[in-house]
Structures are given as C-alpha cells and as structure tokens.
Short mmCIF file of C-alpha atoms in Angstrom, two decimals:
data_model
loop_
_atom_site.label_atom_id
_atom_site.label_comp_id
_atom_site.label_asym_id
_atom_site.label_seq_id
_atom_site.Cartn_x
_atom_site.Cartn_y
_atom_site.Cartn_z
CA MET A 1 13.70 9.91 -3.78
CA GLN A 2 13.76 6.85 -1.49
CA ILE A 3 13.11 3.50 -2.72
CA GLY A 4 11.01 0.83 -0.83
CA TYR A 5 9.91 -2.95 -1.45
CA PHE A 6 6.21 -3.55 -1.63
CA LEU A 7 5.15 -6.91 0.25
CA SER A 8 2.04 -8.29 -1.67
CA SER A 9 0.11 -9.99 0.84
CA GLU A 10 -2.42 -11.37 -1.68
CA GLU A 11 0.50 -13.27 -3.62
CA TYR A 12 2.65 -14.65 -0.81
CA THR A 13 2.62 -16.62 2.34
CA PRO A 14 3.30 -14.91 5.62
CA ALA A 15 6.76 -16.68 5.86
CA GLU A 16 7.67 -15.57 2.36
CA LEU A 17 6.82 -12.06 3.16
CA ILE A 18 8.92 -12.10 6.26
CA GLU A 19 11.79 -13.36 4.35
CA GLN A 20 11.19 -10.90 1.62
CA ALA A 21 11.21 -8.02 4.24
CA ARG A 22 14.69 -9.22 5.57
CA LEU A 23 16.20 -9.66 2.33
CA ALA A 24 14.77 -6.08 1.22
CA GLU A 25 16.60 -4.70 4.05
CA GLU A 26 19.83 -6.46 3.14
CA ALA A 27 19.42 -5.49 -0.43
CA GLY A 28 19.45 -1.73 0.59
CA PHE A 29 15.94 -0.80 0.25
CA ASP A 30 14.83 2.22 2.49
CA GLY A 31 11.36 0.93 3.59
CA LEU A 32 8.41 -1.33 3.13
CA TRP A 33 4.78 -1.20 2.04
CA ILE A 34 2.61 -4.04 2.89
CA SER A 35 -1.04 -4.52 1.45
CA ASP A 36 -4.02 -5.21 3.62
CA HIS A 37 -6.46 -7.62 2.23
CA PHE A 38 -9.18 -10.07 3.33
CA HIS A 39 -9.34 -11.50 -0.18
CA PRO A 40 -6.76 -11.79 -3.07
CA TRP A 41 -7.69 -9.96 -6.35
CA ASN A 42 -8.03 -13.57 -7.79
CA ASP A 43 -7.52 -17.20 -6.99
CA GLU A 44 -4.21 -17.39 -8.82
CA GLN A 45 -2.64 -15.05 -6.21
CA GLY A 46 -3.87 -17.56 -3.70
CA GLN A 47 -3.04 -15.76 -0.37
CA SER A 48 -4.35 -13.12 2.01
CA ALA A 49 -3.03 -13.25 5.50
CA PHE A 50 -4.02 -10.94 8.33
CA VAL A 51 -1.67 -8.22 7.85
CA TRP A 52 -1.30 -7.22 11.64
CA SER A 53 0.22 -10.56 12.52
CA THR A 54 2.54 -10.35 9.76
CA ILE A 55 3.74 -6.78 10.54
CA GLY A 56 4.39 -8.15 14.00
CA ALA A 57 6.56 -10.75 12.68
CA ILE A 58 8.48 -8.49 10.38
CA SER A 59 9.29 -6.22 13.36
CA GLN A 60 11.50 -9.06 14.66
CA VAL A 61 13.52 -9.42 11.63
CA CYS A 62 13.89 -6.10 9.96
CA GLU A 63 14.33 -2.61 11.18
CA LEU A 64 13.04 -0.73 8.04
CA PRO A 65 10.05 1.51 8.38
CA VAL A 66 6.68 -0.01 7.37
CA THR A 67 3.44 1.51 5.88
CA THR A 68 0.26 -0.28 5.23
CA ALA A 69 -0.80 0.29 1.50
CA VAL A 70 -3.48 0.57 2.35
CA THR A 71 -5.87 -0.27 5.40
CA CYS A 72 -9.62 0.63 5.23
CA PRO A 73 -10.58 1.30 8.88
CA THR A 74 -14.06 1.95 8.04
CA VAL A 75 -16.42 -1.17 7.24
CA ARG A 76 -14.66 -4.61 7.88
CA ILE A 77 -13.04 -3.48 11.08
CA HIS A 78 -13.92 -0.76 13.43
CA PRO A 79 -11.40 2.28 13.35
CA ALA A 80 -11.02 1.81 17.38
CA VAL A 81 -9.81 -1.77 16.67
CA ILE A 82 -7.31 -0.51 13.73
CA ALA A 83 -6.04 2.28 16.05
CA GLN A 84 -5.19 -0.42 18.59
CA ALA A 85 -3.59 -2.79 15.89
CA ALA A 86 -1.70 0.20 14.39
CA ALA A 87 -0.36 1.50 17.72
CA THR A 88 0.94 -2.15 18.74
CA SER A 89 2.60 -2.12 15.22
CA ALA A 90 4.31 1.17 16.05
CA VAL A 91 5.55 0.07 19.34
CA LEU A 92 6.85 -3.13 18.11
CA LEU A 93 8.62 -1.24 15.16
CA ASN A 94 10.04 1.56 17.55
CA GLY A 95 8.04 4.12 15.79
CA ARG A 96 8.86 3.13 12.45
CA PHE A 97 5.24 2.58 11.25
CA ARG A 98 3.04 4.75 9.18
CA LEU A 99 -0.61 3.81 8.92
CA GLY A 100 -1.88 4.18 5.18
CA VAL A 101 -5.49 4.16 4.74
CA GLY A 102 -8.09 4.49 2.01
CA THR A 103 -11.58 4.03 1.28
CA GLY A 104 -11.22 0.35 0.44
CA GLU A 105 -12.79 -2.08 -1.94
CA ALA A 106 -16.06 -4.04 -2.00
CA LEU A 107 -13.75 -7.18 -2.53
CA ASN A 108 -12.56 -6.90 1.17
CA GLU A 109 -15.15 -4.94 3.02
CA HIS A 110 -18.35 -6.62 2.16
CA ILE A 111 -17.80 -9.74 3.88
CA LEU A 112 -19.94 -8.98 6.94
CA GLY A 113 -22.98 -8.21 4.91
CA SER A 114 -23.35 -4.41 4.95
CA GLY A 115 -24.08 -2.65 1.93
CA TRP A 116 -21.17 -1.01 0.04
CA PRO A 117 -21.40 2.75 0.41
CA SER A 118 -21.06 5.35 -2.36
CA ALA A 119 -17.78 7.02 -2.74
CA ASP A 120 -18.73 10.24 -1.12
CA VAL A 121 -20.12 8.35 2.05
CA ARG A 122 -16.84 6.24 1.98
CA LEU A 123 -14.84 9.36 2.18
CA GLU A 124 -16.98 10.87 5.06
CA MET A 125 -16.56 7.72 6.94
CA LEU A 126 -12.89 7.63 6.59
CA GLU A 127 -12.66 11.21 7.80
CA GLU A 128 -14.72 10.21 10.82
CA ALA A 129 -12.54 7.16 11.48
CA VAL A 130 -9.19 9.13 11.19
CA GLU A 131 -10.35 11.59 13.74
CA ILE A 132 -11.41 8.47 16.23
CA MET A 133 -7.83 7.09 15.86
CA ARG A 134 -6.03 10.27 16.39
CA ARG A 135 -7.87 10.80 19.71
CA LEU A 136 -7.35 7.30 20.77
CA TRP A 137 -3.54 7.84 20.19
CA THR A 138 -3.34 11.24 21.92
CA GLU A 139 -5.85 11.62 24.61
CA ASP A 140 -4.87 10.46 28.12
CA GLY A 141 -8.35 9.34 29.44
CA PHE A 142 -11.05 7.42 27.95
CA VAL A 143 -12.47 8.34 24.45
CA ASN A 144 -16.27 8.75 23.89
CA HIS A 145 -17.47 9.43 20.47
CA ARG A 146 -21.17 9.61 19.20
CA GLY A 147 -20.75 10.28 15.39
CA LYS A 148 -22.70 9.80 12.17
CA HIS A 149 -21.10 6.43 11.48
CA TYR A 150 -19.40 5.41 14.63
CA THR A 151 -19.76 5.17 18.19
CA VAL A 152 -16.87 4.76 20.73
CA ASP A 153 -17.74 3.98 24.41
CA THR A 154 -15.05 4.75 27.02
CA ALA A 155 -12.27 3.28 24.92
CA ARG A 156 -8.63 3.80 25.85
CA ILE A 157 -5.49 2.46 24.12
CA TYR A 158 -2.85 1.61 26.85
CA THR A 159 -0.24 0.34 24.59
CA ARG A 160 0.84 2.96 22.08
CA PRO A 161 4.23 4.51 20.92
CA ALA A 162 5.55 7.93 22.36
CA GLU A 163 4.38 9.96 19.46
CA PRO A 164 1.23 9.84 17.53
CA LEU A 165 1.19 7.79 14.30
CA PRO A 166 1.52 9.43 11.04
CA ILE A 167 -1.62 8.76 8.77
CA TYR A 168 -0.99 8.67 5.07
CA MET A 169 -4.03 8.43 2.72
CA SER A 170 -4.46 7.09 -0.79
CA GLY A 171 -5.91 9.27 -3.46
CA PHE A 172 -6.83 7.87 -6.95
CA GLY A 173 -9.10 10.60 -7.91
CA PRO A 174 -9.52 14.41 -7.18
CA GLU A 175 -12.01 13.93 -4.34
CA ALA A 176 -10.06 11.46 -2.35
CA THR A 177 -6.79 13.56 -3.14
CA ASP A 178 -8.31 16.74 -1.57
CA VAL A 179 -9.40 14.96 1.50
CA ALA A 180 -5.85 13.42 1.76
CA ALA A 181 -4.27 16.97 1.53
CA ARG A 182 -6.74 18.15 4.18
CA ILE A 183 -6.68 15.55 6.88
CA ALA A 184 -3.50 13.15 6.34
CA ASP A 185 0.03 13.41 7.20
CA GLY A 186 1.18 12.02 3.83
CA TYR A 187 -0.43 10.81 0.33
CA LEU A 188 -0.09 7.56 -1.31
CA THR A 189 -0.85 6.45 -4.79
CA THR A 190 -0.15 3.80 -7.43
CA SER A 191 -0.27 6.07 -10.50
CA PRO A 192 2.68 8.44 -11.56
CA ASP A 193 0.22 11.03 -12.11
CA PRO A 194 1.72 14.54 -11.77
CA GLU A 195 -1.58 16.41 -11.95
CA LEU A 196 -3.06 14.65 -8.76
CA LEU A 197 0.40 14.95 -6.93
CA ARG A 198 0.17 18.76 -7.85
CA ARG A 199 -3.31 18.90 -6.67
CA PHE A 200 -2.39 17.24 -3.25
CA ARG A 201 0.48 19.76 -2.81
CA ASP A 202 -1.87 22.67 -3.78
CA HIS A 203 -4.86 21.78 -1.74
CA GLY A 204 -3.25 21.64 1.64
CA GLY A 205 -0.70 18.83 1.30
CA GLY A 206 2.31 21.31 0.90
CA ASP A 207 5.66 19.47 1.71
CA LYS A 208 3.85 16.32 3.23
CA PRO A 209 5.51 13.20 2.08
CA ALA A 210 4.09 11.59 -1.06
CA GLN A 211 4.52 7.87 -1.59
CA ALA A 212 3.73 5.72 -4.69
CA GLY A 213 4.03 2.08 -5.69
CA PHE A 214 4.13 -0.13 -8.62
CA LYS A 215 4.86 -3.74 -9.72
CA VAL A 216 7.57 -5.44 -11.82
CA SER A 217 7.53 -8.98 -13.16
CA TYR A 218 11.13 -10.37 -12.85
CA ALA A 219 11.78 -13.56 -14.64
CA PRO A 220 14.56 -15.30 -16.67
CA THR A 221 13.01 -13.93 -19.94
CA PRO A 222 10.72 -11.07 -20.81
CA ASP A 223 8.09 -13.41 -22.27
CA GLU A 224 7.96 -15.39 -19.11
CA GLY A 225 7.72 -12.20 -17.10
CA ALA A 226 4.77 -11.11 -19.19
CA GLU A 227 2.95 -14.25 -18.90
CA GLN A 228 3.27 -14.26 -15.11
CA ALA A 229 2.22 -10.65 -15.00
CA HIS A 230 -0.93 -11.37 -17.04
CA ARG A 231 -1.73 -14.73 -15.26
CA ILE A 232 -1.44 -13.31 -11.70
CA TRP A 233 -2.04 -9.62 -11.87
CA ALA A 234 -4.16 -8.89 -15.08
CA ASN A 235 -6.62 -7.14 -12.73
CA SER A 236 -4.08 -4.30 -12.50
CA GLY A 237 -5.13 -3.21 -15.95
CA LEU A 238 -8.84 -3.01 -15.08
CA PRO A 239 -10.18 0.65 -15.74
CA GLY A 240 -12.04 3.03 -14.02
CA GLU A 241 -13.87 2.26 -10.54
CA LEU A 242 -14.10 -1.66 -11.21
CA ALA A 243 -11.35 -2.33 -8.52
CA GLN A 244 -13.54 -0.63 -5.71
CA VAL A 245 -16.94 -1.97 -6.52
CA LEU A 246 -16.34 -5.80 -7.74
CA PRO A 247 -17.14 -8.06 -4.83
CA SER A 248 -15.09 -11.27 -5.24
CA PRO A 249 -12.03 -12.63 -6.67
CA ARG A 250 -14.35 -14.71 -9.13
CA HIS A 251 -15.65 -11.22 -10.49
CA PHE A 252 -11.95 -9.93 -10.92
CA GLU A 253 -11.25 -13.10 -12.98
CA GLN A 254 -14.14 -12.45 -15.24
CA ALA A 255 -13.40 -8.72 -15.70
CA SER A 256 -9.68 -9.53 -16.27
CA GLN A 257 -10.53 -11.47 -19.37
CA LEU A 258 -10.86 -8.15 -21.11
CA VAL A 259 -7.10 -7.37 -20.18
CA THR A 260 -4.87 -8.67 -22.91
CA LYS A 261 -1.39 -10.30 -22.41
CA GLU A 262 0.10 -7.62 -24.59
CA ALA A 263 -1.61 -4.93 -22.52
CA SER A 264 0.06 -6.58 -19.26
CA ALA A 265 3.39 -6.65 -21.09
CA ARG A 266 3.12 -3.01 -21.96
CA SER A 267 2.13 -1.73 -18.50
CA VAL A 268 4.97 -3.67 -16.48
CA ALA A 269 8.77 -3.98 -16.57
CA CYS A 270 9.29 -7.88 -17.40
CA GLY A 271 12.30 -9.84 -17.34
CA PRO A 272 15.81 -9.67 -16.04
CA ASP A 273 17.09 -6.56 -17.60
CA ALA A 274 18.01 -3.79 -15.13
CA ALA A 275 17.50 -1.20 -17.61
CA ALA A 276 14.02 -1.90 -17.96
CA HIS A 277 13.34 -1.89 -14.19
CA LEU A 278 15.15 1.57 -14.07
CA GLU A 279 12.95 2.91 -16.70
CA ALA A 280 9.90 2.09 -14.63
CA PHE A 281 11.01 4.48 -11.78
CA ARG A 282 11.33 7.45 -14.19
CA PRO A 283 7.83 8.75 -14.35
CA TYR A 284 7.51 8.63 -10.57
CA ALA A 285 10.78 10.42 -10.21
CA GLU A 286 9.76 13.27 -12.73
CA ALA A 287 6.39 13.53 -11.08
CA GLY A 288 8.10 14.31 -7.88
CA PHE A 289 7.31 11.43 -5.45
CA ASP A 290 9.47 11.27 -2.40
CA GLU A 291 9.25 7.58 -1.96
CA VAL A 292 8.43 5.02 -4.47
CA TYR A 293 7.77 1.18 -3.45
CA VAL A 294 8.33 -1.79 -6.20
CA ALA A 295 6.64 -4.93 -5.82
CA ASN A 296 7.58 -8.20 -7.66
CA MET A 297 5.05 -10.41 -9.28
CA GLY A 298 5.62 -14.27 -9.38
CA PRO A 299 7.96 -16.86 -7.94
CA TYR A 300 11.45 -15.00 -8.60
CA SER A 301 11.35 -12.49 -5.74
CA VAL A 302 14.73 -13.57 -4.30
CA ASP A 303 16.34 -13.09 -7.90
CA MET A 304 14.55 -9.72 -8.29
CA LEU A 305 15.87 -8.55 -4.88
CA ASN A 306 19.52 -9.66 -5.88
CA LEU A 307 19.12 -7.87 -9.18
CA TYR A 308 18.06 -4.53 -7.34
CA ARG A 309 20.84 -5.05 -4.62
CA THR A 310 23.63 -5.39 -7.30
CA GLU A 311 22.33 -3.18 -10.37
CA VAL A 312 19.22 -1.25 -9.87
CA LEU A 313 19.45 0.27 -6.48
CA PRO A 314 23.13 1.45 -6.96
CA GLU A 315 22.24 2.92 -10.21
CA LEU A 316 19.25 4.93 -8.78
CA ARG A 317 21.33 6.19 -5.91
CA LEU A 318 24.08 7.31 -8.37
CA ARG A 319 21.48 9.32 -10.40
CA LYS A 320 20.21 10.74 -7.15
CA GLU A 321 23.52 11.95 -6.31
CA GLN A 322 24.17 13.42 -9.69
CA THR A 323 20.98 15.27 -9.49
CA ARG A 324 22.11 16.95 -6.35
CA GLY A 325 25.49 17.66 -7.70
#
C-alpha cells in the first residue's frame, strides 16, 4: 500500500499547498491528492484557489505524482477545457498526473445558474465527458462531437503528454462504483468500505488501482485536535447525499450544527500520538486499497508532516515489509 498526502484546496492558500507538497516529498510520501473546488465547504475553511494554477506551481517544486480528488468535468467547466488543463498538467509533471473525476457537488457546480441534475443524469454526463476527453488526448486530427449533453466543434489539443492520461473515478455508492469499474482506469473514494471496493473489482475494475483518502487533525493535544476538526471540518460528518445537493457554504454551516464535537472526535485521529495516526490507516489497509492519502486539518501541517516523516511512515513501511515477509 502506497501512502500519499492529500492537499486541501479548501483550507490552505496556494503558497501553503505548494510548500506542503514540497515537504510531503521530503517526508517520504509516495504521491499527492489535491481537491478541486470553487467554494470551500464552509467559511471557516476560508480558501478555494483554482486548482490548475496550483498544480502547475507544484510541478516546479515536487516530483511526486498528482491526482485530482476530484474534478467534475460536467457542469461548471466543459470537458474539452478540462481535457486541455489536464493535458498541460501531465506535461508539466512529466506524465505523473492522474485525472480524478466525479459527478460533483451543487456547492461548486451551480454557480453558472444551471439546474443541478439528478444523480443518474450526472453519471450519464460524466460518462460522455470521459469519452470526449479521451478522444482529445488520443486522436491526431480535430475532434467533433454531437452528444446528448455536450458539443465539441473542431477541437484539438496540441500540448499533450506522450501517453494518454489515466482517469480515476470516484464512487461513493453502488451505481457510481459500477460506472467507475466500467469506464475508469482507477477508483477513488473516501470510505474504507470493503463492499464497494469488492464491487468495483467484481464489476470490471479487476486489478485497476484503488485509491482512498481521509483526514487527521494533528495538534499539541487530542482536545485541541478534536476542537479544530469540529470547527473546520464538521461537514465531513454529514450523512447521505447532503454533500452533493447543498448549494453554498452557508447551508453546510447550518447542516453541520447537527454534528457534535464528540462525533468529530470519534471519526478522526486527533492530536500528536503516532499510534492514533497509524490506527487510522488500518481499515483502508484491511479493505485492500492500493494507495491511501491523508490530509491534515488545521494550522499544524508542518508538525504533522514531521511526525509522519519520523514515526508514521517508517512504521507503515516496516509493517508492509513484515507482511511481504
């Protein structure tokens, strides 16, 4: 199992994200996830830079592979434009780029005033978007497309990597997981759900890479870690489809009042104890994920990265070698 670092575009400035990427490489992480948002989940998080600019800057300070977790290429930005942005990122990263895609959230996608489609329509749109992007990355001439949801008129991407980009797709339910197994080159999720991972494998995913990500809250004490996890990321505890349908940070703040500090503390590794951080990886390892990405909440990211460099990552590597042996 490879261990990566998850860059939260919603919480940190571009400069902070670039520095975290550099430090993550120095700490020994194997790769990077980076989120793609127009809005943060709530005003306390306070950031949401344009991810493609940040990726370009990261490519100049870091040689780790980068995956977007995730980009929605269907409503806010046309898939032809995402195809160009992703191709440029892959060139800058010398092929070390995976485009992670998903059906998105109203939080980010409603901003141009169009209606928010139902889940089945969003999956249909995503499948057509993936087809368009792959054509633009692989066909030598101009691409024309007249589909149900998108039109492309004599488009050609001139700056693109030597090999087509791999597309990984998020799946948080059975329907999306089935589509990911059928059309994607890999799978992404934020849940250590062995049943969904098995479904991905059994419905066409086979041995395609499976990635997962989660958050921790490093702080000098567990209580401070729990406080900052609840203050900044209480929205992570919202159930069901709320994350897909609420349209603004204000609505997430209102809904997050239902999540208690105790619930946040139970769901997140809080504080400076390496053992708690190591334990957070266990369900993902047991489920069988190939790559796991960890994000930090709050202002102590440098301290968290130091803890992982000196204690967490060496222990995870040791366990990996013992398992092989």
